[in-house]
């Protein structure tokens, strides 16, 4: 459903990062229409990329028989995107701090940190199988 | 066969300047190709002074950061030097949030980076 100030939609995609990129573009196009700033869009693209890659690769293991469900509620005040995979889940509290001196040269573990930095709110549910990204629109 | 080159290579005063072709270093397959090309500069060509020019880059994901970290390790292990330049403010923020601005030597532009080798 779309109106002048917002839209809600759901997408179900296979465990394929190219499909994740299409979903990302769909969401970003809507936010651009709703007047989100370049910086908001930058943060949203980055967070969506990290969350979708996590769901597709780490959650579903790129399995053909698993899908990723994406639910979006977008309006001119805030964007809320819920991404759900069909994997075994994980404990987001268990991911080591990538900025600790001893982890600085480890090549992974930065996705969740970037999501938290660029989003207004990031929360996990269902043992890590579901992540909710919330971004309030910056007004200037 | 499709052209998978994602980096343009130029030799300037003994320094290998690698310029990213893509604006968005997000796509998994692209990141894989970029990593392979970067690693080959050290592993196959034995280059020791490498400058990564980010002028074209508008987006960068954590998977791409992972490749850069591995590249940094390879260059250091080979006794070489790796520097980055022309990083946009939004991208620099990604490095700063993850504290990778401490790991990498990031210079303002190509000229200043070349002088620093």
Short mmCIF file of C-alpha atoms in Angstrom, two decimals:
data_model
loop_
_atom_site.label_atom_id
_atom_site.label_comp_id
_atom_site.label_asym_id
_atom_site.label_seq_id
_atom_site.Cartn_x
_atom_site.Cartn_y
_atom_site.Cartn_z
CA UNK A 1 0.00 0.00 0.00
CA UNK A 2 1.43 3.36 -0.92
CA UNK A 3 0.21 6.85 -0.20
CA UNK A 4 1.74 10.31 -0.28
CA UNK A 5 3.61 9.90 2.99
CA UNK A 6 4.60 6.29 3.16
CA UNK A 7 4.29 2.68 2.16
CA UNK A 8 4.29 -0.81 3.59
CA UNK A 9 5.36 -3.89 1.72
CA UNK A 10 6.74 -7.36 2.17
CA UNK A 11 9.31 -9.14 0.05
CA UNK A 12 10.38 -12.77 0.09
CA UNK A 13 13.68 -13.47 -1.63
CA UNK A 14 15.79 -16.59 -2.23
CA UNK A 15 19.14 -16.93 -0.44
CA UNK A 16 21.02 -15.09 -3.15
CA UNK A 17 22.95 -11.85 -2.58
CA UNK A 18 21.98 -10.52 -6.04
CA UNK A 19 18.33 -10.74 -4.94
CA UNK A 20 19.30 -9.03 -1.69
CA UNK A 21 20.74 -6.17 -3.74
CA UNK A 22 17.45 -5.82 -5.67
CA UNK A 23 15.50 -5.65 -2.42
CA UNK A 24 17.95 -3.05 -1.13
CA UNK A 25 17.43 -0.91 -4.24
CA UNK A 26 13.63 -1.19 -3.92
CA UNK A 27 13.76 0.07 -0.33
CA UNK A 28 16.30 2.81 -1.07
CA UNK A 29 14.22 4.11 -3.99
CA UNK A 30 11.23 4.47 -1.69
CA UNK A 31 13.25 6.31 0.95
CA UNK A 32 14.65 8.64 -1.67
CA UNK A 33 11.09 9.49 -2.76
CA UNK A 34 10.20 10.14 0.88
CA UNK A 35 12.93 12.79 1.12
CA UNK A 36 15.56 11.00 3.20
CA UNK A 37 18.95 12.77 3.14
CA UNK A 38 22.00 11.40 1.32
CA UNK A 39 23.54 10.54 4.66
CA UNK A 40 20.42 8.66 5.81
CA UNK A 41 20.42 6.74 2.53
CA UNK A 42 24.12 5.93 2.90
CA UNK A 43 23.53 4.51 6.39
CA UNK A 44 20.43 2.61 5.32
CA UNK A 45 22.18 1.02 2.33
CA UNK A 46 25.08 -0.02 4.48
CA UNK A 47 22.86 -1.47 7.22
CA UNK A 48 20.62 -3.29 4.70
CA UNK A 49 23.65 -4.75 2.96
CA UNK A 50 25.11 -6.04 6.23
CA UNK A 51 21.77 -7.41 7.50
CA UNK A 52 20.86 -9.09 4.20
CA UNK A 53 24.31 -10.65 3.72
CA UNK A 54 24.13 -11.93 7.31
CA UNK A 55 20.69 -13.47 6.67
CA UNK A 56 21.56 -14.94 3.26
CA UNK A 57 25.08 -16.20 3.97
CA UNK A 58 25.43 -16.74 7.70
CA UNK A 59 21.76 -17.45 8.48
CA UNK A 60 20.53 -19.46 5.52
CA UNK A 61 23.95 -20.59 4.34
CA UNK A 62 22.84 -19.63 0.79
CA UNK A 63 20.64 -22.75 0.77
CA UNK A 64 18.28 -23.08 -2.21
CA UNK A 65 15.39 -24.22 -0.03
CA UNK A 66 15.56 -21.28 2.38
CA UNK A 67 14.19 -17.78 1.93
CA UNK A 68 14.66 -14.39 3.53
CA UNK A 69 11.52 -12.43 4.44
CA UNK A 70 11.66 -8.66 4.50
CA UNK A 71 8.89 -6.46 5.94
CA UNK A 72 9.09 -2.70 5.41
CA UNK A 73 7.18 0.17 6.96
CA UNK A 74 8.48 3.36 5.45
CA UNK A 75 7.22 6.88 5.94
CA UNK A 76 8.62 10.38 6.01
CA UNK A 77 9.48 10.16 9.71
CA UNK A 78 11.11 6.80 9.99
CA UNK A 79 11.94 3.58 8.20
CA UNK A 80 11.50 0.20 9.83
CA UNK A 81 12.76 -2.94 8.10
CA UNK A 82 12.44 -6.42 9.59
CA UNK A 83 14.65 -9.11 8.03
CA UNK A 84 14.09 -12.74 8.90
CA UNK A 85 16.09 -15.81 7.86
CA UNK A 86 15.49 -19.54 8.28
CA UNK A 87 18.86 -20.46 9.75
CA UNK A 88 19.89 -21.75 13.17
CA UNK A 89 20.16 -18.27 14.68
CA UNK A 90 23.07 -16.81 16.65
CA UNK A 91 23.74 -14.82 19.78
CA UNK A 92 24.46 -11.22 18.76
CA UNK A 93 26.03 -10.70 22.21
CA UNK A 94 28.60 -13.37 21.40
CA UNK A 95 30.24 -11.52 18.52
CA UNK A 96 33.69 -10.33 19.66
CA UNK A 97 34.37 -6.57 19.71
CA UNK A 98 36.08 -5.95 16.37
CA UNK A 99 37.63 -2.69 17.63
CA UNK A 100 39.52 -4.37 20.49
CA UNK A 101 43.27 -4.18 19.89
CA UNK A 102 43.60 -7.96 19.58
CA UNK A 103 40.77 -8.16 17.01
CA UNK A 104 41.65 -5.12 14.92
CA UNK A 105 43.33 -7.16 12.19
CA UNK A 106 40.67 -9.87 12.08
CA UNK A 107 38.89 -9.68 8.72
CA UNK A 108 35.34 -10.25 10.01
CA UNK A 109 32.84 -9.19 12.67
CA UNK A 110 32.23 -5.56 11.72
CA UNK A 111 28.79 -5.78 10.11
CA UNK A 112 26.69 -5.58 13.27
CA UNK A 113 28.78 -2.71 14.58
CA UNK A 114 28.23 -0.72 11.38
CA UNK A 115 24.48 -1.38 11.50
CA UNK A 116 24.29 -0.12 15.09
CA UNK A 117 26.31 2.99 14.25
CA UNK A 118 24.24 4.07 11.27
CA UNK A 119 20.74 3.08 12.47
CA UNK A 120 18.61 4.74 15.15
CA UNK A 121 17.84 1.30 16.54
CA UNK A 122 18.86 -2.30 15.83
CA UNK A 123 17.24 -5.18 17.67
CA UNK A 124 17.30 -8.95 17.37
CA UNK A 125 14.56 -11.48 18.02
CA UNK A 126 13.95 -15.22 17.70
CA UNK A 127 17.52 -16.19 18.67
CA UNK A 128 19.09 -13.90 16.10
CA UNK A 129 17.00 -15.09 13.15
CA UNK A 130 15.20 -11.78 12.97
CA UNK A 131 16.74 -8.32 12.93
CA UNK A 132 14.82 -5.05 13.00
CA UNK A 133 16.44 -1.92 11.61
CA UNK A 134 14.92 1.46 12.45
CA UNK A 135 16.16 4.70 10.95
CA UNK A 136 14.58 8.04 11.84
CA UNK A 137 14.68 10.53 8.99
CA UNK A 138 17.12 13.35 9.59
CA UNK A 139 15.43 16.71 9.30
CA UNK A 140 17.44 19.85 8.87
CA UNK B 1 34.61 -14.33 -21.13
CA UNK B 2 33.39 -11.37 -19.15
CA UNK B 3 35.91 -8.82 -17.93
CA UNK B 4 36.11 -9.15 -14.17
CA UNK B 5 38.78 -6.52 -13.60
CA UNK B 6 37.56 -4.35 -10.78
CA UNK B 7 40.78 -2.43 -10.22
CA UNK B 8 42.90 -0.28 -12.54
CA UNK B 9 46.62 -0.59 -11.95
CA UNK B 10 49.14 2.15 -12.62
CA UNK B 11 52.82 2.39 -11.71
CA UNK B 12 53.89 5.82 -10.43
CA UNK B 13 57.47 6.37 -9.26
CA UNK B 14 57.93 2.83 -7.99
CA UNK B 15 54.53 2.72 -6.30
CA UNK B 16 51.70 0.53 -7.57
CA UNK B 17 48.54 2.62 -7.57
CA UNK B 18 45.37 0.52 -7.54
CA UNK B 19 42.22 2.46 -8.30
CA UNK B 20 38.83 0.89 -7.65
CA UNK B 21 36.52 0.85 -10.66
CA UNK B 22 33.27 0.36 -8.73
CA UNK B 23 31.32 3.03 -6.89
CA UNK B 24 29.80 0.43 -4.61
CA UNK B 25 32.04 -2.25 -3.16
CA UNK B 26 29.13 -4.25 -1.81
CA UNK B 27 28.33 -7.11 -4.11
CA UNK B 28 29.74 -10.38 -2.85
CA UNK B 29 31.08 -11.51 -6.23
CA UNK B 30 32.73 -8.13 -6.84
CA UNK B 31 34.35 -8.21 -3.43
CA UNK B 32 35.74 -11.65 -4.17
CA UNK B 33 37.21 -10.46 -7.50
CA UNK B 34 38.62 -7.33 -5.87
CA UNK B 35 40.26 -9.43 -3.15
CA UNK B 36 41.77 -11.82 -5.71
CA UNK B 37 43.17 -8.96 -7.77
CA UNK B 38 44.61 -7.17 -4.75
CA UNK B 39 46.21 -10.31 -3.31
CA UNK B 40 47.72 -11.15 -6.68
CA UNK B 41 49.66 -7.85 -6.61
CA UNK B 42 51.58 -9.19 -3.62
CA UNK B 43 51.43 -12.97 -4.07
CA UNK B 44 52.08 -13.18 -7.83
CA UNK B 45 53.72 -9.87 -8.79
CA UNK B 46 55.73 -9.35 -5.61
CA UNK B 47 54.85 -5.65 -5.43
CA UNK B 48 55.87 -3.98 -2.18
CA UNK B 49 54.64 -0.40 -2.32
CA UNK B 50 50.92 -0.31 -2.93
CA UNK B 51 48.52 2.62 -2.81
CA UNK B 52 44.76 1.98 -2.87
CA UNK B 53 42.93 4.95 -4.37
CA UNK B 54 39.30 5.23 -3.19
CA UNK B 55 38.34 8.26 -5.27
CA UNK B 56 35.50 6.45 -7.06
CA UNK B 57 34.19 4.58 -4.04
CA UNK B 58 30.85 5.67 -2.58
CA UNK B 59 29.93 2.58 -0.58
CA UNK B 60 31.92 -0.07 1.22
CA UNK B 61 30.66 -3.01 3.27
CA UNK B 62 32.26 -4.93 6.12
CA UNK B 63 33.05 -7.79 3.71
CA UNK B 64 35.18 -5.35 1.69
CA UNK B 65 36.88 -4.17 4.89
CA UNK B 66 37.76 -7.81 5.53
CA UNK B 67 39.60 -8.02 2.19
CA UNK B 68 41.50 -4.81 2.94
CA UNK B 69 42.60 -6.18 6.31
CA UNK B 70 43.84 -9.40 4.70
CA UNK B 71 45.64 -7.32 2.06
CA UNK B 72 47.32 -5.24 4.76
CA UNK B 73 48.54 -8.42 6.46
CA UNK B 74 49.94 -9.79 3.20
CA UNK B 75 51.78 -6.58 2.36
CA UNK B 76 53.25 -6.33 5.86
CA UNK B 77 54.29 -10.01 5.79
CA UNK B 78 56.13 -9.35 2.52
CA UNK B 79 57.95 -6.40 4.09
CA UNK B 80 56.03 -3.88 1.99
CA UNK B 81 53.92 -0.79 2.60
CA UNK B 82 50.21 -0.29 1.96
CA UNK B 83 48.53 3.11 1.99
CA UNK B 84 45.03 4.35 1.22
CA UNK B 85 44.04 7.70 -0.25
CA UNK B 86 41.14 9.86 -1.46
CA UNK B 87 38.64 8.33 0.95
CA UNK B 88 35.30 10.22 1.02
CA UNK B 89 34.12 11.49 4.43
CA UNK B 90 31.26 8.93 4.64
CA UNK B 91 33.65 6.10 3.86
CA UNK B 92 36.23 7.48 6.29
CA UNK B 93 33.50 7.32 8.93
CA UNK B 94 33.18 3.58 8.27
CA UNK B 95 36.94 3.22 8.90
CA UNK B 96 36.71 5.40 12.01
CA UNK B 97 33.72 3.55 13.54
CA UNK B 98 35.52 0.24 13.13
CA UNK B 99 38.81 1.88 14.28
CA UNK B 100 40.47 0.69 11.11
CA UNK B 101 41.77 4.23 10.63
CA UNK B 102 44.35 3.12 13.23
CA UNK B 103 45.32 0.03 11.26
CA UNK B 104 45.56 1.67 7.83
CA UNK B 105 47.71 4.60 6.77
CA UNK B 106 45.07 6.84 5.12
CA UNK B 107 46.25 9.95 3.24
CA UNK B 108 44.22 12.82 1.88
CA UNK B 109 45.00 12.46 -1.82
CA UNK B 110 47.20 10.54 -4.22
CA UNK B 111 49.97 13.14 -4.32
CA UNK B 112 50.39 13.24 -0.55
CA UNK B 113 50.19 9.47 -0.30
CA UNK B 114 52.93 9.00 -2.94
CA UNK B 115 55.19 11.44 -1.07
CA UNK B 116 54.74 9.39 2.10
CA UNK B 117 56.21 6.14 0.68
#
